[in-house]
């Protein structure tokens, strides 16, 4: 088989460890010069391929690529652009083939969540439907931990560690001030339809009365009266109440508490504001002094407190993606397989992109306590290994040291520009 170049791109919301997957892809490709020539990274995801904006990673030093392991964000830029079906928007696929052919690209690695795996799957169909041979492998990533067929998703373990730590630390603050000041604290975390991140806040305490006292999951319909009664009871019993609320908390009829009235680029309801909405309920019904916080981008970019397990797994799926591709495999996604719970052991498996695309893995009901406000021991047993281990980045002048890439674009070979 002739040596072909590879295209790698990052998609969707970035994580503290997505660049570790990029490192795994690039370093592994460099070890196989007999199969893979250059690795081109798409500037701003799949948009980089459509616009022929390809970053030549061969111009980066080995040290710069190694530094990706401890650098958060998306080193090459990400995007929220979902390819439609070939029958609906053939021009995008024709453009991809045009760019791939011009730059001799025979491998496609797309690093992202469910929508991104759908994109990778659609690109893999180019070979059959449009006559251009290309090997496509999806690289899993999502802080929401909602991809099916994989025990966990790279990116989630570090967010879980950040949320559990933040819940613990903030709870100590509230507890120390509750006698004469704040009595209710609400932390809003990510999670549209799956409550994995909210659940991780539950690792902050284990005993009776230890915070968080309430966790709100998308999987459990929100009951305003039950919520307020629980808040008031906690304040009476413990002097304060700590709440971890998923942004996707919703009423029984499916309405989000925090529906912002807009859609994102993937067509999902734009969320934001569940914490102040809950705080306002508490104020109006109970009159307790409150504070709220939104973890927002902080939770997915906190590389300084990343889980060592997460970093290792993120690198491993990037490495495995390249190994699958050069072995001739097609339309797959590397997965994390939990071999053993205690002590925790894992390995790399694989799943068909056709089955992964656009699927969401929600919290199992037995991971949520009967009252709907906490996590069970089974959930703790699942989550605990994923936040284990520290992987501190190097520091310089008191701040984390991050990768500084050249990100030089290759010369365009096509005469036509492409508009989205």
Short mmCIF file of N, CA, C and O in Angstrom, two decimals, residues 329-409:
data_model
loop_
_atom_site.label_atom_id
_atom_site.label_comp_id
_atom_site.label_asym_id
_atom_site.label_seq_id
_atom_site.Cartn_x
_atom_site.Cartn_y
_atom_site.Cartn_z
N UNK A 329 -8.24 -1.47 9.39
CA UNK A 329 -9.60 -1.43 9.92
C UNK A 329 -10.29 -0.14 9.47
O UNK A 329 -9.65 0.86 9.20
N UNK A 330 -11.61 -0.19 9.44
CA UNK A 330 -12.37 0.93 8.88
C UNK A 330 -13.63 1.20 9.71
O UNK A 330 -14.26 0.27 10.23
N UNK A 331 -13.97 2.48 9.84
CA UNK A 331 -15.22 2.92 10.48
C UNK A 331 -15.38 2.39 11.89
O UNK A 331 -16.45 1.91 12.28
N UNK A 332 -14.31 2.50 12.66
CA UNK A 332 -14.33 2.06 14.05
C UNK A 332 -14.01 3.21 14.99
O UNK A 332 -13.49 4.25 14.57
N UNK A 333 -14.30 3.01 16.27
CA UNK A 333 -13.90 3.93 17.32
C UNK A 333 -13.26 3.12 18.44
O UNK A 333 -13.86 2.15 18.91
N UNK A 334 -12.04 3.47 18.87
CA UNK A 334 -11.46 2.79 20.02
C UNK A 334 -12.32 3.03 21.26
O UNK A 334 -12.88 4.13 21.43
N UNK A 335 -12.44 2.04 22.10
CA UNK A 335 -13.23 2.17 23.33
C UNK A 335 -12.38 1.82 24.54
O UNK A 335 -11.34 1.17 24.42
N UNK A 336 -12.84 2.25 25.72
CA UNK A 336 -12.23 1.87 26.98
C UNK A 336 -13.02 0.69 27.55
O UNK A 336 -14.24 0.77 27.69
N UNK A 337 -12.34 -0.38 27.85
CA UNK A 337 -12.97 -1.58 28.40
C UNK A 337 -12.52 -1.74 29.85
O UNK A 337 -11.31 -1.79 30.13
N UNK A 338 -13.47 -1.81 30.77
CA UNK A 338 -13.14 -2.01 32.18
C UNK A 338 -12.95 -3.51 32.41
O UNK A 338 -13.90 -4.29 32.41
N UNK A 339 -11.71 -3.91 32.57
CA UNK A 339 -11.39 -5.32 32.75
C UNK A 339 -11.66 -5.77 34.19
O UNK A 339 -12.07 -6.91 34.43
N UNK A 340 -11.39 -4.87 35.12
CA UNK A 340 -11.51 -5.20 36.54
C UNK A 340 -11.81 -3.93 37.32
O UNK A 340 -11.26 -2.86 37.03
N UNK A 341 -12.68 -4.04 38.33
CA UNK A 341 -13.08 -2.87 39.10
C UNK A 341 -12.09 -2.55 40.21
O UNK A 341 -11.69 -1.40 40.38
N UNK A 342 -11.71 -3.54 40.99
CA UNK A 342 -10.81 -3.34 42.13
C UNK A 342 -9.75 -4.43 42.15
O UNK A 342 -10.08 -5.59 42.38
N UNK A 343 -8.49 -4.07 41.95
CA UNK A 343 -8.02 -2.76 41.50
C UNK A 343 -8.42 -2.50 40.05
O UNK A 343 -8.58 -3.43 39.26
N UNK A 344 -8.58 -1.24 39.72
CA UNK A 344 -9.07 -0.84 38.41
C UNK A 344 -8.08 -1.22 37.32
O UNK A 344 -6.90 -0.88 37.38
N UNK A 345 -8.57 -1.93 36.33
CA UNK A 345 -7.76 -2.28 35.16
C UNK A 345 -8.60 -2.09 33.91
O UNK A 345 -9.81 -2.39 33.91
N UNK A 346 -7.98 -1.56 32.88
CA UNK A 346 -8.72 -1.30 31.65
C UNK A 346 -7.87 -1.66 30.44
O UNK A 346 -6.65 -1.80 30.52
N UNK A 347 -8.54 -1.79 29.30
CA UNK A 347 -7.86 -2.08 28.04
C UNK A 347 -8.60 -1.34 26.92
O UNK A 347 -9.62 -0.70 27.15
N UNK A 348 -8.07 -1.45 25.71
CA UNK A 348 -8.69 -0.80 24.55
C UNK A 348 -9.49 -1.82 23.75
O UNK A 348 -9.00 -2.90 23.42
N UNK A 349 -10.73 -1.46 23.45
CA UNK A 349 -11.57 -2.27 22.58
C UNK A 349 -11.94 -1.47 21.35
O UNK A 349 -11.29 -0.48 21.01
N UNK A 350 -13.00 -1.87 20.67
CA UNK A 350 -13.42 -1.13 19.48
C UNK A 350 -14.92 -1.27 19.28
O UNK A 350 -15.54 -2.23 19.74
N UNK A 351 -15.50 -0.26 18.65
CA UNK A 351 -16.93 -0.25 18.35
C UNK A 351 -17.15 0.28 16.95
O UNK A 351 -16.35 1.07 16.44
N UNK A 352 -18.22 -0.16 16.32
CA UNK A 352 -18.55 0.30 14.97
C UNK A 352 -19.07 1.73 15.01
O UNK A 352 -19.96 2.05 15.81
N UNK A 353 -18.54 2.59 14.15
CA UNK A 353 -19.02 3.97 14.11
C UNK A 353 -20.51 4.05 13.79
O UNK A 353 -21.22 4.93 14.29
N UNK A 354 -20.99 3.13 12.99
CA UNK A 354 -22.41 3.15 12.62
C UNK A 354 -23.31 2.97 13.83
O UNK A 354 -24.45 3.45 13.86
N UNK A 355 -22.81 2.30 14.86
CA UNK A 355 -23.60 2.06 16.06
C UNK A 355 -23.38 3.14 17.11
O UNK A 355 -24.25 3.39 17.96
N UNK A 356 -22.23 3.80 17.06
CA UNK A 356 -21.90 4.84 18.05
C UNK A 356 -22.57 6.16 17.70
O UNK A 356 -23.04 6.89 18.58
N UNK A 357 -22.64 6.48 16.41
CA UNK A 357 -23.08 7.79 15.95
C UNK A 357 -24.44 8.18 16.51
O UNK A 357 -25.40 7.42 16.44
N UNK A 358 -24.51 9.38 17.07
CA UNK A 358 -25.75 10.01 17.54
C UNK A 358 -26.46 9.23 18.65
O UNK A 358 -27.67 9.40 18.85
N UNK A 359 -25.75 8.41 19.37
CA UNK A 359 -26.33 7.70 20.50
C UNK A 359 -25.86 8.34 21.80
O UNK A 359 -24.76 8.86 21.89
N UNK A 360 -26.71 8.30 22.83
CA UNK A 360 -26.37 8.87 24.13
C UNK A 360 -26.51 7.81 25.22
O UNK A 360 -27.52 7.09 25.27
N UNK A 361 -25.50 7.74 26.07
CA UNK A 361 -25.53 6.79 27.20
C UNK A 361 -25.88 7.57 28.46
O UNK A 361 -25.10 8.38 28.95
N UNK A 362 -27.06 7.33 28.98
CA UNK A 362 -27.50 8.04 30.17
C UNK A 362 -27.10 7.28 31.43
O UNK A 362 -26.65 6.14 31.37
N UNK A 363 -27.30 7.92 32.57
CA UNK A 363 -27.00 7.28 33.86
C UNK A 363 -27.94 6.10 34.07
O UNK A 363 -29.16 6.24 33.94
N UNK A 364 -27.42 4.93 34.43
CA UNK A 364 -28.30 3.81 34.81
C UNK A 364 -29.11 4.21 36.04
O UNK A 364 -28.61 4.88 36.93
N UNK A 365 -30.36 3.80 36.09
CA UNK A 365 -31.23 4.22 37.18
C UNK A 365 -30.72 3.72 38.53
O UNK A 365 -30.92 4.37 39.57
N UNK A 366 -29.99 2.58 38.53
CA UNK A 366 -29.50 2.06 39.81
C UNK A 366 -28.27 2.82 40.31
O UNK A 366 -27.76 2.53 41.38
N UNK A 367 -27.82 3.81 39.54
CA UNK A 367 -26.75 4.69 40.00
C UNK A 367 -27.30 5.88 40.80
O UNK A 367 -26.54 6.66 41.36
N UNK A 368 -28.61 6.04 40.78
CA UNK A 368 -29.26 7.17 41.44
C UNK A 368 -30.09 6.67 42.62
O UNK A 368 -30.80 5.66 42.49
N UNK A 369 -29.98 7.33 43.75
CA UNK A 369 -30.72 6.90 44.94
C UNK A 369 -32.23 7.00 44.71
O UNK A 369 -32.69 7.74 43.85
N UNK A 370 -32.97 6.26 45.52
CA UNK A 370 -34.42 6.18 45.35
C UNK A 370 -35.11 7.54 45.42
O UNK A 370 -36.13 7.77 44.78
N UNK A 371 -34.55 8.45 46.24
CA UNK A 371 -35.18 9.77 46.35
C UNK A 371 -34.84 10.68 45.17
O UNK A 371 -35.37 11.79 45.04
N UNK A 372 -33.93 10.23 44.30
CA UNK A 372 -33.57 10.99 43.11
C UNK A 372 -32.59 12.11 43.33
O UNK A 372 -32.27 12.86 42.40
N UNK A 373 -32.03 12.22 44.55
CA UNK A 373 -31.16 13.34 44.89
C UNK A 373 -29.71 12.96 45.17
O UNK A 373 -28.92 13.80 45.59
N UNK A 374 -29.33 11.71 44.95
CA UNK A 374 -27.96 11.31 45.29
C UNK A 374 -27.48 10.14 44.44
O UNK A 374 -28.20 9.65 43.56
N UNK A 375 -26.26 9.68 44.70
CA UNK A 375 -25.69 8.55 43.97
C UNK A 375 -25.57 7.33 44.88
O UNK A 375 -25.38 7.46 46.09
N UNK A 376 -25.67 6.17 44.28
CA UNK A 376 -25.58 4.91 45.02
C UNK A 376 -24.13 4.44 45.11
O UNK A 376 -23.23 5.01 44.47
N UNK A 377 -23.91 3.39 45.86
CA UNK A 377 -22.57 2.83 45.98
C UNK A 377 -22.08 2.29 44.63
O UNK A 377 -20.90 2.39 44.31
N UNK A 378 -22.99 1.74 43.85
CA UNK A 378 -22.60 1.26 42.51
C UNK A 378 -22.04 2.41 41.67
O UNK A 378 -21.07 2.24 40.92
N UNK A 379 -22.65 3.57 41.80
CA UNK A 379 -22.18 4.73 41.06
C UNK A 379 -20.81 5.17 41.55
O UNK A 379 -19.92 5.50 40.76
N UNK A 380 -20.63 5.16 42.88
CA UNK A 380 -19.32 5.51 43.44
C UNK A 380 -18.24 4.55 42.95
O UNK A 380 -17.14 4.97 42.60
N UNK A 381 -18.58 3.28 42.91
CA UNK A 381 -17.61 2.27 42.46
C UNK A 381 -17.23 2.49 41.00
O UNK A 381 -16.09 2.24 40.60
N UNK A 382 -18.20 2.96 40.20
CA UNK A 382 -17.91 3.24 38.79
C UNK A 382 -17.05 4.48 38.65
O UNK A 382 -16.06 4.50 37.90
N UNK A 383 -17.42 5.55 39.36
CA UNK A 383 -16.76 6.85 39.18
C UNK A 383 -15.36 6.93 39.79
O UNK A 383 -14.46 7.55 39.22
N UNK A 384 -15.20 6.34 40.96
CA UNK A 384 -13.97 6.56 41.74
C UNK A 384 -12.68 6.30 40.98
O UNK A 384 -11.76 7.13 41.03
N UNK A 385 -12.56 5.19 40.24
CA UNK A 385 -11.29 4.95 39.53
C UNK A 385 -10.99 5.99 38.46
O UNK A 385 -9.82 6.22 38.12
N UNK A 386 -12.03 6.63 37.94
CA UNK A 386 -11.85 7.55 36.82
C UNK A 386 -11.23 8.87 37.23
O UNK A 386 -10.69 9.60 36.40
N UNK A 387 -11.31 9.21 38.53
CA UNK A 387 -10.71 10.47 38.99
C UNK A 387 -9.38 10.22 39.70
O UNK A 387 -8.76 11.17 40.20
N UNK A 388 -8.95 8.98 39.72
CA UNK A 388 -7.73 8.64 40.47
C UNK A 388 -6.46 9.09 39.77
O UNK A 388 -6.36 9.07 38.55
N UNK A 389 -5.50 9.46 40.59
CA UNK A 389 -4.18 9.80 40.10
C UNK A 389 -4.05 11.25 39.71
O UNK A 389 -5.00 11.87 39.22
N UNK A 390 -2.86 11.80 39.96
CA UNK A 390 -2.58 13.19 39.60
C UNK A 390 -1.60 13.23 38.43
O UNK A 390 -0.70 12.41 38.35
N UNK A 391 -1.81 14.19 37.57
CA UNK A 391 -0.94 14.34 36.40
C UNK A 391 -0.68 15.82 36.22
O UNK A 391 -1.12 16.44 35.25
N UNK A 392 0.02 16.40 37.18
CA UNK A 392 0.23 17.85 37.17
C UNK A 392 1.08 18.28 35.98
O UNK A 392 2.07 17.63 35.65
N UNK A 393 0.71 19.37 35.34
CA UNK A 393 1.54 19.90 34.26
C UNK A 393 2.79 20.55 34.84
O UNK A 393 2.80 20.89 36.03
N UNK A 394 3.81 20.75 34.04
CA UNK A 394 4.95 21.53 34.53
C UNK A 394 4.53 22.98 34.71
O UNK A 394 3.65 23.46 34.00
N UNK A 395 5.14 23.63 35.67
CA UNK A 395 4.81 25.04 35.93
C UNK A 395 6.03 25.92 35.64
O UNK A 395 7.18 25.49 35.78
N UNK A 396 5.74 27.13 35.21
CA UNK A 396 6.79 28.10 34.91
C UNK A 396 6.31 29.48 35.36
O UNK A 396 5.24 29.93 34.97
N UNK A 397 7.09 30.11 36.21
CA UNK A 397 6.71 31.42 36.77
C UNK A 397 5.34 31.37 37.44
O UNK A 397 4.54 32.31 37.36
N UNK A 398 5.08 30.24 38.09
CA UNK A 398 3.84 30.11 38.84
C UNK A 398 2.63 29.70 38.04
O UNK A 398 1.55 29.50 38.60
N UNK A 399 2.77 29.54 36.71
CA UNK A 399 1.64 29.18 35.86
C UNK A 399 1.93 27.88 35.10
O UNK A 399 3.09 27.56 34.82
N UNK A 400 0.87 27.14 34.73
CA UNK A 400 1.09 25.92 33.95
C UNK A 400 1.78 26.23 32.63
O UNK A 400 1.46 27.22 31.97
N UNK A 401 2.71 25.39 32.26
CA UNK A 401 3.40 25.54 30.99
C UNK A 401 2.64 24.77 29.92
O UNK A 401 2.36 23.58 30.09
N UNK A 402 2.33 25.43 28.82
CA UNK A 402 1.53 24.79 27.77
C UNK A 402 2.29 24.75 26.46
O UNK A 402 3.29 25.45 26.28
N UNK A 403 1.79 23.92 25.55
CA UNK A 403 2.44 23.78 24.24
C UNK A 403 2.31 25.07 23.44
O UNK A 403 1.26 25.72 23.45
N UNK A 404 3.35 25.42 22.75
CA UNK A 404 3.34 26.57 21.84
C UNK A 404 3.64 26.04 20.43
O UNK A 404 4.79 25.76 20.09
N UNK A 405 2.58 25.88 19.66
CA UNK A 405 2.73 25.30 18.33
C UNK A 405 2.84 26.37 17.25
O UNK A 405 2.32 27.48 17.40
N UNK A 406 3.50 26.03 16.17
CA UNK A 406 3.59 26.95 15.02
C UNK A 406 2.27 27.01 14.26
O UNK A 406 1.87 28.07 13.78
N UNK A 407 1.63 25.86 14.15
CA UNK A 407 0.35 25.76 13.43
C UNK A 407 0.40 26.43 12.06
O UNK A 407 -0.47 27.22 11.67
N UNK A 408 1.44 26.08 11.29
CA UNK A 408 1.60 26.63 9.94
C UNK A 408 0.74 25.85 8.94
O UNK A 408 0.74 24.62 8.92
N UNK A 409 0.02 26.59 8.12
CA UNK A 409 -0.83 25.97 7.12
C UNK A 409 -0.02 25.57 5.89
O UNK A 409 0.92 26.26 5.50
#
